[in-house]
Short mmCIF file of C-alpha atoms and ligand atoms in Angstrom, two decimals:
data_model
loop_
_atom_site.label_atom_id
_atom_site.label_comp_id
_atom_site.label_asym_id
_atom_site.label_seq_id
_atom_site.Cartn_x
_atom_site.Cartn_y
_atom_site.Cartn_z
CA MET A 1190 -28.79 12.53 -0.58
CA LEU A 1191 -31.21 11.85 2.20
CA ASP A 1192 -33.76 14.31 3.53
CA GLU A 1193 -33.13 13.83 7.24
CA GLU A 1194 -35.41 16.72 8.27
CA ARG A 1195 -38.36 14.96 6.60
CA ILE A 1196 -37.32 11.54 7.81
CA LYS A 1197 -37.14 12.79 11.39
CA GLN A 1198 -40.91 13.44 11.19
CA ASP A 1199 -41.42 9.65 11.12
CA PHE A 1200 -40.11 9.35 14.69
CA PRO A 1201 -42.70 10.64 17.19
CA ILE A 1202 -40.40 10.13 20.19
CA LEU A 1203 -37.94 12.71 18.87
CA PHE A 1204 -40.47 15.53 19.27
CA GLN A 1205 -40.28 16.09 23.01
CA THR A 1206 -38.30 18.21 25.39
CA VAL A 1207 -35.84 16.85 27.94
CA ASN A 1208 -34.85 19.24 30.71
CA ASP A 1209 -36.77 21.95 28.82
CA GLU A 1210 -34.63 21.49 25.72
CA PRO A 1211 -35.60 19.77 22.46
CA LEU A 1212 -34.42 16.16 22.61
CA ILE A 1213 -31.41 15.26 20.49
CA TYR A 1214 -30.98 11.51 20.55
CA LEU A 1215 -27.36 10.45 20.03
CA ASP A 1216 -27.41 7.03 21.69
CA ASN A 1217 -28.27 5.05 18.58
CA ALA A 1218 -25.51 2.47 19.08
CA ALA A 1219 -27.29 1.43 22.29
CA THR A 1220 -30.70 1.28 20.64
CA THR A 1221 -32.48 3.16 17.86
CA GLN A 1222 -35.85 4.87 17.85
CA LYS A 1223 -38.85 3.40 16.04
CA PRO A 1224 -40.61 5.09 13.12
CA LYS A 1225 -44.42 5.34 12.87
CA GLN A 1226 -44.31 2.77 10.07
CA VAL A 1227 -42.99 0.12 12.49
CA LEU A 1228 -45.26 1.17 15.35
CA GLU A 1229 -48.29 0.95 13.06
CA VAL A 1230 -47.39 -2.56 11.88
CA LEU A 1231 -47.06 -3.74 15.50
CA ARG A 1232 -50.38 -2.17 16.41
CA HIS A 1233 -52.08 -3.68 13.36
CA TYR A 1234 -50.68 -7.13 14.16
CA TYR A 1235 -51.98 -7.08 17.73
CA GLU A 1236 -55.32 -5.54 16.72
CA THR A 1237 -56.10 -7.86 13.84
CA ASP A 1238 -53.84 -10.91 13.45
CA ASN A 1239 -52.47 -11.95 16.85
CA ALA A 1240 -52.27 -15.76 17.17
CA ASN A 1241 -49.65 -18.42 17.73
CA VAL A 1242 -47.63 -19.64 14.75
CA HIS A 1243 -47.19 -23.09 13.14
CA ARG A 1244 -49.93 -24.56 15.35
CA GLY A 1245 -53.47 -23.53 14.51
CA VAL A 1246 -55.46 -24.09 11.36
CA HIS A 1247 -57.74 -21.15 12.09
CA THR A 1248 -57.55 -17.99 10.02
CA LEU A 1249 -55.70 -15.82 12.55
CA ALA A 1250 -53.09 -18.53 13.16
CA GLU A 1251 -52.55 -18.85 9.42
CA ARG A 1252 -52.19 -15.08 9.04
CA ALA A 1253 -49.70 -14.85 11.92
CA THR A 1254 -47.68 -17.78 10.52
CA LYS A 1255 -47.63 -16.27 7.05
CA ASP A 1256 -46.45 -12.90 8.39
CA TYR A 1257 -43.84 -14.48 10.64
CA GLU A 1258 -42.37 -16.52 7.78
CA ALA A 1259 -42.57 -13.51 5.45
CA ALA A 1260 -40.37 -11.70 7.97
CA ARG A 1261 -37.80 -14.47 7.62
CA GLU A 1262 -37.79 -14.04 3.85
CA THR A 1263 -37.35 -10.26 4.27
CA VAL A 1264 -34.33 -10.84 6.53
CA ARG A 1265 -32.91 -13.35 4.03
CA ARG A 1266 -33.14 -10.80 1.24
CA PHE A 1267 -31.80 -7.99 3.47
CA ILE A 1268 -28.58 -9.83 4.36
CA ARG A 1269 -28.37 -11.63 0.99
CA ALA A 1270 -28.52 -15.14 2.46
CA GLY A 1271 -29.11 -18.03 0.06
CA SER A 1272 -32.08 -19.57 1.84
CA THR A 1273 -34.57 -18.91 4.65
CA LYS A 1274 -33.24 -22.13 6.21
CA GLU A 1275 -30.18 -20.07 7.09
CA VAL A 1276 -32.12 -17.38 8.99
CA LEU A 1277 -32.87 -18.13 12.65
CA PHE A 1278 -34.85 -15.76 14.84
CA THR A 1279 -33.28 -15.19 18.26
CA ARG A 1280 -33.63 -12.63 21.05
CA GLY A 1281 -30.76 -10.55 19.71
CA THR A 1282 -27.05 -10.53 18.93
CA THR A 1283 -26.10 -11.80 22.40
CA THR A 1284 -28.33 -14.87 22.10
CA SER A 1285 -27.16 -15.53 18.54
CA LEU A 1286 -23.48 -15.51 19.53
CA ASN A 1287 -24.17 -17.65 22.59
CA TRP A 1288 -25.93 -20.24 20.42
CA VAL A 1289 -22.92 -20.50 18.12
CA ALA A 1290 -20.43 -20.81 20.98
CA LEU A 1291 -22.59 -23.20 23.01
CA SER A 1292 -23.61 -25.54 20.25
CA PHE A 1293 -21.40 -25.26 17.17
CA GLY A 1294 -18.36 -24.27 19.24
CA SER A 1295 -18.75 -27.26 21.55
CA GLN A 1296 -18.97 -29.55 18.51
CA VAL A 1297 -15.90 -28.36 16.63
CA VAL A 1298 -13.50 -26.94 19.21
CA GLU A 1299 -11.09 -29.26 21.01
CA ALA A 1300 -8.34 -28.88 23.60
CA GLY A 1301 -5.38 -26.96 22.19
CA ASP A 1302 -7.40 -25.36 19.37
CA GLU A 1303 -7.17 -21.58 19.03
CA ILE A 1304 -10.08 -19.12 19.13
CA TYR A 1305 -9.26 -15.63 17.85
CA LEU A 1306 -10.97 -12.42 18.93
CA THR A 1307 -9.95 -8.77 18.70
CA PRO A 1308 -9.58 -6.41 21.67
CA MET A 1309 -12.47 -4.32 20.28
CA GLU A 1310 -15.13 -7.00 20.82
CA HIS A 1311 -18.31 -6.31 22.77
CA HIS A 1312 -18.59 -8.54 25.86
CA SER A 1313 -21.25 -10.55 23.97
CA ASN A 1314 -18.51 -11.63 21.58
CA VAL A 1315 -15.96 -12.28 24.31
CA VAL A 1316 -17.58 -14.03 27.26
CA PRO A 1317 -19.27 -16.91 25.32
CA TRP A 1318 -15.85 -17.73 23.79
CA GLN A 1319 -14.09 -17.52 27.14
CA GLN A 1320 -16.60 -20.03 28.46
CA LEU A 1321 -16.11 -22.28 25.44
CA ALA A 1322 -12.33 -22.13 25.89
CA LYS A 1323 -12.73 -23.10 29.55
CA ARG A 1324 -15.04 -26.01 28.72
CA THR A 1325 -12.84 -27.39 25.96
CA GLY A 1326 -9.27 -26.42 26.89
CA ALA A 1327 -8.97 -24.24 23.78
CA VAL A 1328 -6.74 -21.14 23.80
CA LEU A 1329 -8.11 -17.60 23.34
CA LYS A 1330 -5.92 -15.23 21.35
CA TYR A 1331 -6.48 -11.55 20.59
CA LEU A 1332 -5.49 -10.27 17.14
CA PRO A 1333 -3.40 -7.12 17.44
CA LEU A 1334 -4.76 -3.64 16.70
CA GLU A 1335 -2.99 -0.63 15.20
CA ALA A 1336 -2.72 2.49 17.35
CA ASP A 1337 -5.87 3.93 15.71
CA GLY A 1338 -7.87 0.82 16.64
CA THR A 1339 -8.00 -0.89 13.24
CA VAL A 1340 -6.99 -4.55 12.99
CA ASN A 1341 -3.35 -5.10 12.04
CA VAL A 1342 -4.10 -7.46 9.17
CA ALA A 1343 -0.49 -8.46 8.48
CA ARG A 1344 0.10 -9.46 12.10
CA ALA A 1345 -3.29 -11.20 12.22
CA GLN A 1346 -2.16 -13.29 9.27
CA GLU A 1347 1.01 -14.28 11.13
CA MET A 1348 -0.91 -15.16 14.24
CA ILE A 1349 -3.63 -17.35 12.70
CA SER A 1350 -2.17 -20.86 12.77
CA GLU A 1351 -3.16 -24.38 11.78
CA LYS A 1352 -4.68 -24.68 15.27
CA GLY A 1353 -7.20 -21.91 14.44
CA LYS A 1354 -10.80 -23.11 14.79
CA ILE A 1355 -12.89 -19.95 15.29
CA LEU A 1356 -12.36 -16.30 14.42
CA ALA A 1357 -15.04 -14.18 16.09
CA VAL A 1358 -14.96 -10.51 15.22
CA CYS A 1359 -17.30 -7.55 15.06
CA HIS A 1360 -18.11 -6.16 11.62
CA ALA A 1361 -18.15 -2.66 13.12
CA SER A 1362 -16.99 -1.62 16.59
CA ASN A 1363 -19.54 -0.13 19.00
CA VAL A 1364 -16.80 2.12 20.41
CA LEU A 1365 -14.30 3.00 17.69
CA GLY A 1366 -16.68 3.09 14.75
CA THR A 1367 -14.16 1.09 12.73
CA VAL A 1368 -15.37 -1.34 10.08
CA ASN A 1369 -13.31 -4.51 9.99
CA PRO A 1370 -12.03 -6.23 6.80
CA ILE A 1371 -14.35 -9.20 7.21
CA HIS A 1372 -13.79 -10.80 3.83
CA GLU A 1373 -10.00 -10.74 4.23
CA LEU A 1374 -10.18 -12.16 7.76
CA THR A 1375 -12.65 -14.82 6.60
CA GLU A 1376 -10.20 -15.99 3.95
CA MET A 1377 -7.48 -16.24 6.60
CA ILE A 1378 -9.47 -18.43 8.96
CA HIS A 1379 -10.89 -20.56 6.14
CA ALA A 1380 -7.34 -21.16 4.85
CA VAL A 1381 -6.54 -23.03 8.09
CA GLY A 1382 -9.87 -24.89 8.12
CA GLY A 1383 -11.50 -22.69 10.79
CA TYR A 1384 -14.84 -20.87 10.94
CA MET A 1385 -15.74 -17.18 10.78
CA VAL A 1386 -18.30 -15.78 13.24
CA VAL A 1387 -19.29 -12.15 12.77
CA ASP A 1388 -21.00 -9.86 15.26
CA GLY A 1389 -22.99 -7.61 12.94
CA ALA A 1390 -24.82 -5.63 15.65
CA GLN A 1391 -23.22 -2.31 14.64
CA SER A 1392 -22.91 -2.82 10.89
CA THR A 1393 -26.25 -4.24 9.76
CA PRO A 1394 -28.21 -1.06 10.67
CA HIS A 1395 -25.77 1.22 8.84
CA GLN A 1396 -24.55 -0.37 5.62
CA VAL A 1397 -25.37 -3.03 3.06
CA VAL A 1398 -24.53 -6.48 4.43
CA ASP A 1399 -24.04 -9.41 2.08
CA VAL A 1400 -23.31 -12.56 4.06
CA THR A 1401 -22.89 -14.59 0.88
CA ALA A 1402 -20.28 -12.27 -0.61
CA LEU A 1403 -18.48 -12.04 2.74
CA ASP A 1404 -18.53 -15.86 2.88
CA VAL A 1405 -18.87 -15.80 6.69
CA ASP A 1406 -20.06 -18.93 8.47
CA PHE A 1407 -22.21 -17.20 11.09
CA PHE A 1408 -23.51 -13.64 11.33
CA ALA A 1409 -25.48 -12.13 14.24
CA PHE A 1410 -27.49 -8.92 14.64
CA SER A 1411 -30.27 -7.30 16.70
CA GLY A 1412 -33.55 -5.80 15.49
CA HIS A 1413 -33.63 -2.96 18.01
CA LYS A 1414 -30.49 -1.35 16.60
CA LEU A 1415 -32.10 -0.94 13.18
CA CYS A 1416 -35.42 0.67 14.11
CA GLY A 1417 -37.09 -2.65 14.98
CA PRO A 1418 -38.48 -3.86 18.31
CA THR A 1419 -36.39 -5.11 21.22
CA GLY A 1420 -36.27 -8.85 21.90
CA ILE A 1421 -35.82 -9.94 18.28
CA GLY A 1422 -32.56 -10.73 16.55
CA VAL A 1423 -31.10 -12.96 13.89
CA LEU A 1424 -28.51 -15.67 13.61
CA TYR A 1425 -27.46 -16.40 10.04
CA GLY A 1426 -25.53 -19.63 9.55
CA LYS A 1427 -24.48 -21.56 6.45
CA GLU A 1428 -27.02 -24.31 5.83
CA ALA A 1429 -24.53 -27.19 6.03
CA LEU A 1430 -23.21 -25.95 9.38
CA LEU A 1431 -26.68 -25.38 10.84
CA ASN A 1432 -27.64 -28.88 9.77
CA GLN A 1433 -24.68 -30.24 11.68
CA MET A 1434 -25.33 -27.98 14.72
CA GLU A 1435 -27.53 -29.26 17.55
CA PRO A 1436 -30.35 -27.07 18.91
CA VAL A 1437 -29.53 -25.07 22.03
CA GLU A 1438 -33.05 -24.92 23.43
CA PHE A 1439 -35.53 -27.76 23.50
CA GLY A 1440 -39.31 -27.96 23.85
CA GLY A 1441 -42.37 -27.24 21.77
CA GLU A 1442 -42.18 -25.96 18.18
CA MET A 1443 -38.74 -27.40 17.42
CA ILE A 1444 -39.59 -31.11 17.60
CA ASP A 1445 -40.71 -33.51 14.91
CA PHE A 1446 -41.55 -36.61 17.02
CA VAL A 1447 -41.35 -36.96 20.79
CA TYR A 1448 -40.96 -40.56 21.99
CA ASP A 1449 -40.82 -41.56 25.64
CA GLU A 1450 -37.04 -41.54 25.82
CA ASP A 1451 -35.91 -39.43 22.88
CA SER A 1452 -37.08 -36.97 20.25
CA THR A 1453 -36.34 -35.86 16.71
CA TRP A 1454 -36.10 -32.29 15.45
CA LYS A 1455 -37.86 -30.36 12.76
CA GLU A 1456 -35.87 -29.31 9.73
CA LEU A 1457 -34.13 -25.94 9.41
CA PRO A 1458 -34.75 -23.27 10.50
CA TRP A 1459 -37.42 -24.40 12.96
CA LYS A 1460 -35.26 -26.92 14.83
CA PHE A 1461 -33.64 -23.99 16.62
CA GLU A 1462 -36.77 -22.04 17.55
CA ALA A 1463 -38.15 -23.72 20.68
CA GLY A 1464 -41.33 -22.35 22.24
CA THR A 1465 -43.58 -19.54 21.07
CA PRO A 1466 -41.29 -17.16 19.19
CA ASN A 1467 -41.34 -13.37 19.28
CA ILE A 1468 -43.92 -13.18 16.49
CA ALA A 1469 -44.67 -9.47 16.80
CA GLY A 1470 -40.93 -8.82 17.04
CA ALA A 1471 -40.25 -10.60 13.75
CA ILE A 1472 -43.11 -8.79 12.03
CA GLY A 1473 -41.87 -5.46 13.45
CA LEU A 1474 -38.35 -6.30 12.25
CA LYS A 1475 -39.71 -6.88 8.75
CA ALA A 1476 -41.35 -3.45 8.82
CA ALA A 1477 -38.11 -1.87 10.06
CA ILE A 1478 -36.06 -3.50 7.30
CA GLU A 1479 -38.55 -2.36 4.66
CA TYR A 1480 -38.39 1.15 6.11
CA LEU A 1481 -34.57 1.18 5.93
CA GLU A 1482 -34.59 -0.27 2.42
CA ALA A 1483 -36.96 2.44 1.24
CA ILE A 1484 -34.48 5.07 2.44
CA GLY A 1485 -31.56 3.03 1.11
CA LEU A 1486 -28.68 1.57 3.11
CA GLU A 1487 -26.13 3.34 0.89
CA ALA A 1488 -27.79 6.69 1.60
CA ILE A 1489 -27.86 5.91 5.33
CA GLU A 1490 -24.15 5.08 5.34
CA GLN A 1491 -23.29 8.23 3.36
CA HIS A 1492 -25.33 10.44 5.65
CA GLU A 1493 -23.66 9.11 8.80
CA LYS A 1494 -20.21 9.52 7.23
CA ALA A 1495 -21.09 13.08 6.20
CA LEU A 1496 -22.20 13.91 9.76
CA VAL A 1497 -18.99 12.51 11.23
CA ALA A 1498 -16.87 14.28 8.60
CA HIS A 1499 -18.66 17.50 9.56
CA ILE A 1500 -18.07 17.06 13.30
CA MET A 1501 -14.56 15.60 13.55
CA PRO A 1502 -12.61 18.69 12.37
CA GLN A 1503 -14.61 20.82 14.82
CA LEU A 1504 -13.75 18.48 17.71
CA GLU A 1505 -10.07 18.68 16.79
CA GLN A 1506 -10.22 22.45 17.47
CA ILE A 1507 -11.44 21.95 21.04
CA GLU A 1508 -8.59 21.76 23.53
CA GLY A 1509 -8.47 18.70 25.75
CA VAL A 1510 -10.79 16.55 23.58
CA THR A 1511 -9.53 13.09 22.57
CA VAL A 1512 -11.49 11.19 19.91
CA TYR A 1513 -10.81 7.44 19.69
CA GLY A 1514 -10.63 5.38 16.49
CA PRO A 1515 -9.42 6.19 12.99
CA THR A 1516 -8.99 9.83 12.00
CA ASP A 1517 -9.83 8.88 8.40
CA VAL A 1518 -13.60 9.47 8.39
CA THR A 1519 -14.11 7.13 5.45
CA LYS A 1520 -13.10 4.28 7.78
CA ARG A 1521 -15.75 5.13 10.41
CA THR A 1522 -19.42 4.56 11.06
CA GLY A 1523 -21.52 7.23 12.80
CA ILE A 1524 -19.92 6.63 16.20
CA ILE A 1525 -17.80 9.27 17.94
CA THR A 1526 -16.23 8.09 21.18
CA PHE A 1527 -14.33 10.72 23.13
CA ASN A 1528 -12.98 11.99 26.42
CA VAL A 1529 -12.39 15.50 27.70
CA GLU A 1530 -9.33 16.00 29.85
CA GLY A 1531 -10.15 16.33 33.53
CA ILE A 1532 -13.89 15.56 33.17
CA HIS A 1533 -15.38 12.18 33.96
CA PRO A 1534 -17.44 10.75 31.05
CA HIS A 1535 -20.45 10.33 33.36
CA ASP A 1536 -20.29 14.04 34.19
CA LEU A 1537 -20.12 14.79 30.47
CA ALA A 1538 -23.19 12.63 29.78
CA THR A 1539 -25.07 14.32 32.63
CA GLY A 1540 -24.06 17.73 31.30
CA PHE A 1541 -25.33 16.79 27.83
CA ASP A 1542 -28.58 15.46 29.30
CA MET A 1543 -29.13 18.81 31.05
CA GLU A 1544 -29.07 20.25 27.53
CA GLY A 1545 -31.51 17.66 26.16
CA ILE A 1546 -28.85 15.56 24.42
CA ALA A 1547 -28.71 11.79 25.01
CA ILE A 1548 -25.21 10.32 24.78
CA ARG A 1549 -23.74 7.26 26.51
CA ALA A 1550 -20.87 7.09 28.99
CA GLY A 1551 -19.08 4.09 30.48
CA HIS A 1552 -17.10 1.12 29.20
CA HIS A 1553 -19.72 0.33 26.52
CA CYS A 1554 -19.53 -3.40 27.33
CA ALA A 1555 -16.01 -3.39 25.90
CA GLN A 1556 -13.65 -3.60 28.87
CA PRO A 1557 -10.78 -5.25 26.91
CA LEU A 1558 -10.89 -2.26 24.54
CA MET A 1559 -10.88 0.20 27.44
CA ARG A 1560 -7.63 -1.45 28.60
CA PHE A 1561 -6.21 -1.13 25.06
CA LEU A 1562 -7.14 2.58 25.05
CA ASP A 1563 -5.80 2.88 28.61
CA VAL A 1564 -8.96 4.51 29.95
CA SER A 1565 -11.59 3.30 32.41
CA SER A 1566 -14.48 4.76 30.43
CA THR A 1567 -15.39 7.17 27.65
CA ALA A 1568 -18.29 9.27 26.39
CA ARG A 1569 -19.93 8.22 23.12
CA ALA A 1570 -22.23 10.01 20.67
CA SER A 1571 -23.71 7.68 18.07
CA PHE A 1572 -25.54 9.12 15.07
CA TYR A 1573 -28.18 7.61 12.79
CA PHE A 1574 -29.86 8.66 9.56
CA TYR A 1575 -32.55 10.73 11.35
CA ASN A 1576 -29.93 12.95 13.01
CA THR A 1577 -29.56 16.30 11.30
CA PHE A 1578 -26.58 18.58 10.64
CA GLU A 1579 -28.22 21.12 12.93
CA GLU A 1580 -28.19 18.51 15.70
CA ALA A 1581 -24.54 17.75 14.91
CA ASP A 1582 -23.64 21.44 15.29
CA HIS A 1583 -25.62 21.64 18.50
CA PHE A 1584 -23.72 18.62 19.81
CA VAL A 1585 -20.38 20.39 19.22
CA LYS A 1586 -21.59 23.67 20.79
CA THR A 1587 -22.89 21.76 23.79
CA LEU A 1588 -19.60 19.95 24.21
CA VAL A 1589 -17.86 23.31 24.51
CA LYS A 1590 -20.52 24.52 26.95
CA VAL A 1591 -20.36 21.41 29.13
CA LYS A 1592 -16.56 21.53 29.14
CA GLU A 1593 -16.62 25.16 30.26
CA PHE A 1594 -19.17 24.36 32.96
CA PHE A 1595 -17.03 21.64 34.50
CA GLN A 1596 -13.83 23.64 34.11
CA ASP A 1597 -15.15 27.04 35.13
CA GLY A 1598 -18.21 26.10 37.19
CA PHE A 1599 -21.05 27.85 35.33
CA ILE A 1600 -23.36 27.06 32.41
N1 C6P B 2382 -24.17 -2.67 22.21
C1 C6P B 2382 -24.03 -0.39 23.01
O1 C6P B 2382 -24.47 0.59 23.64
P1 C6P B 2382 -27.78 -7.01 22.15
O2 C6P B 2382 -27.75 -6.39 23.52
O3 C6P B 2382 -27.76 -8.51 22.21
O4 C6P B 2382 -28.85 -6.46 21.27
O5 C6P B 2382 -26.42 -6.55 21.42
C2 C6P B 2382 -25.19 -6.81 22.04
C3 C6P B 2382 -24.09 -6.20 21.23
C4 C6P B 2382 -23.21 -7.04 20.57
N2 C6P B 2382 -22.25 -6.55 19.79
C5 C6P B 2382 -22.06 -5.25 19.62
C6 C6P B 2382 -20.96 -4.76 18.72
C7 C6P B 2382 -22.89 -4.33 20.29
O6 C6P B 2382 -22.70 -3.03 20.12
C8 C6P B 2382 -23.92 -4.82 21.11
C9 C6P B 2382 -24.79 -3.89 21.90
C10 C6P B 2382 -24.89 -1.62 22.92
O7 C6P B 2382 -22.95 -0.37 22.46
C11 C6P B 2382 -25.41 -2.03 24.26
S1 C6P B 2382 -24.11 -2.53 25.35
#
């Protein structure tokens, strides 16, 4: 069990009022708040160690380099990768997925090959593949979903053919809260000689991730969704594949020798990291991971499931509320995406904000999924380990209040 009331004290931003009400932050799928422990590490880095990495021989440069590379080792351990050569720092999930599609994708995908996605992918795991398909003449195919938004594994198996080259799928959906059967899907694409690319943006912050056990070829996530800074993310790739993959960006840092007409690259992982990297971001990410590990990823996952299990039956009692995704709470992360009949999601989000509660409304960068759900947009409350049961109850009460306001015209 996790003591969320105590944990909440670590997050200074949560102790403020919004529209004269205590802030309840339920937009954690968009980005998470940062604990004091991370803020202090960032402050300490800039106050005492700030220097460029892999360049200087002076003391500060050596300290910054040591801390930056220690962050890589922390990420390696966190996602259970075999080697730090397999851990590339990027700007975030979007950059990581673009790198794979741009470089690896262009190397292995040919005209007529098939690239599989699911309708629940975030645009960051759709558009780079659309562009790759256009460049190469490959065919994009969407694996079918069940009515509750989970992947229809049997039909996926039928659909994945000998032409399959890439299967790109989210580990957890940013809308439905479903967790996909990554290992099973990985076996399917490997069986036809293809590669598995996983968007881990919404799983890595909420559950134990083991890229080695999952046997995925590439895995992407963002630091800001797990209490780390913005502008830092990770691309994991199997060493043999990264060795074969060409860099996407070129310039300082990533070269070995630069001749007049051509150049050679450093070894992994540095051949991919052109220019001055986000040093503070990596160091902040390390602090965030250590913070999460101290709480325990299993405890975080349990807490979010307990919150959702507490809320879902209450939502079912409210007339006109539709919750999307599986009804089985054990199959969900801490995301609750919903609509209220007759009320636009943006009105709902504004109503919640009037009550100090931050939720998100819109298409959540998942327009193919909106078409599957046959809606133009939805509201979404996304919980994290620092959200309390009291906040969960307040969320439900506020939903009733906001609904009555828009239906009856007073609050
Ligand atoms: N989803 C949300 O509110 P970046 O922006 O690169 O850190 O992450 C992109 C991304 C990729 N995949 C998934 C599953 C995601 O949820 C996100 C970010 C946010 O749902 C912002 S749109």
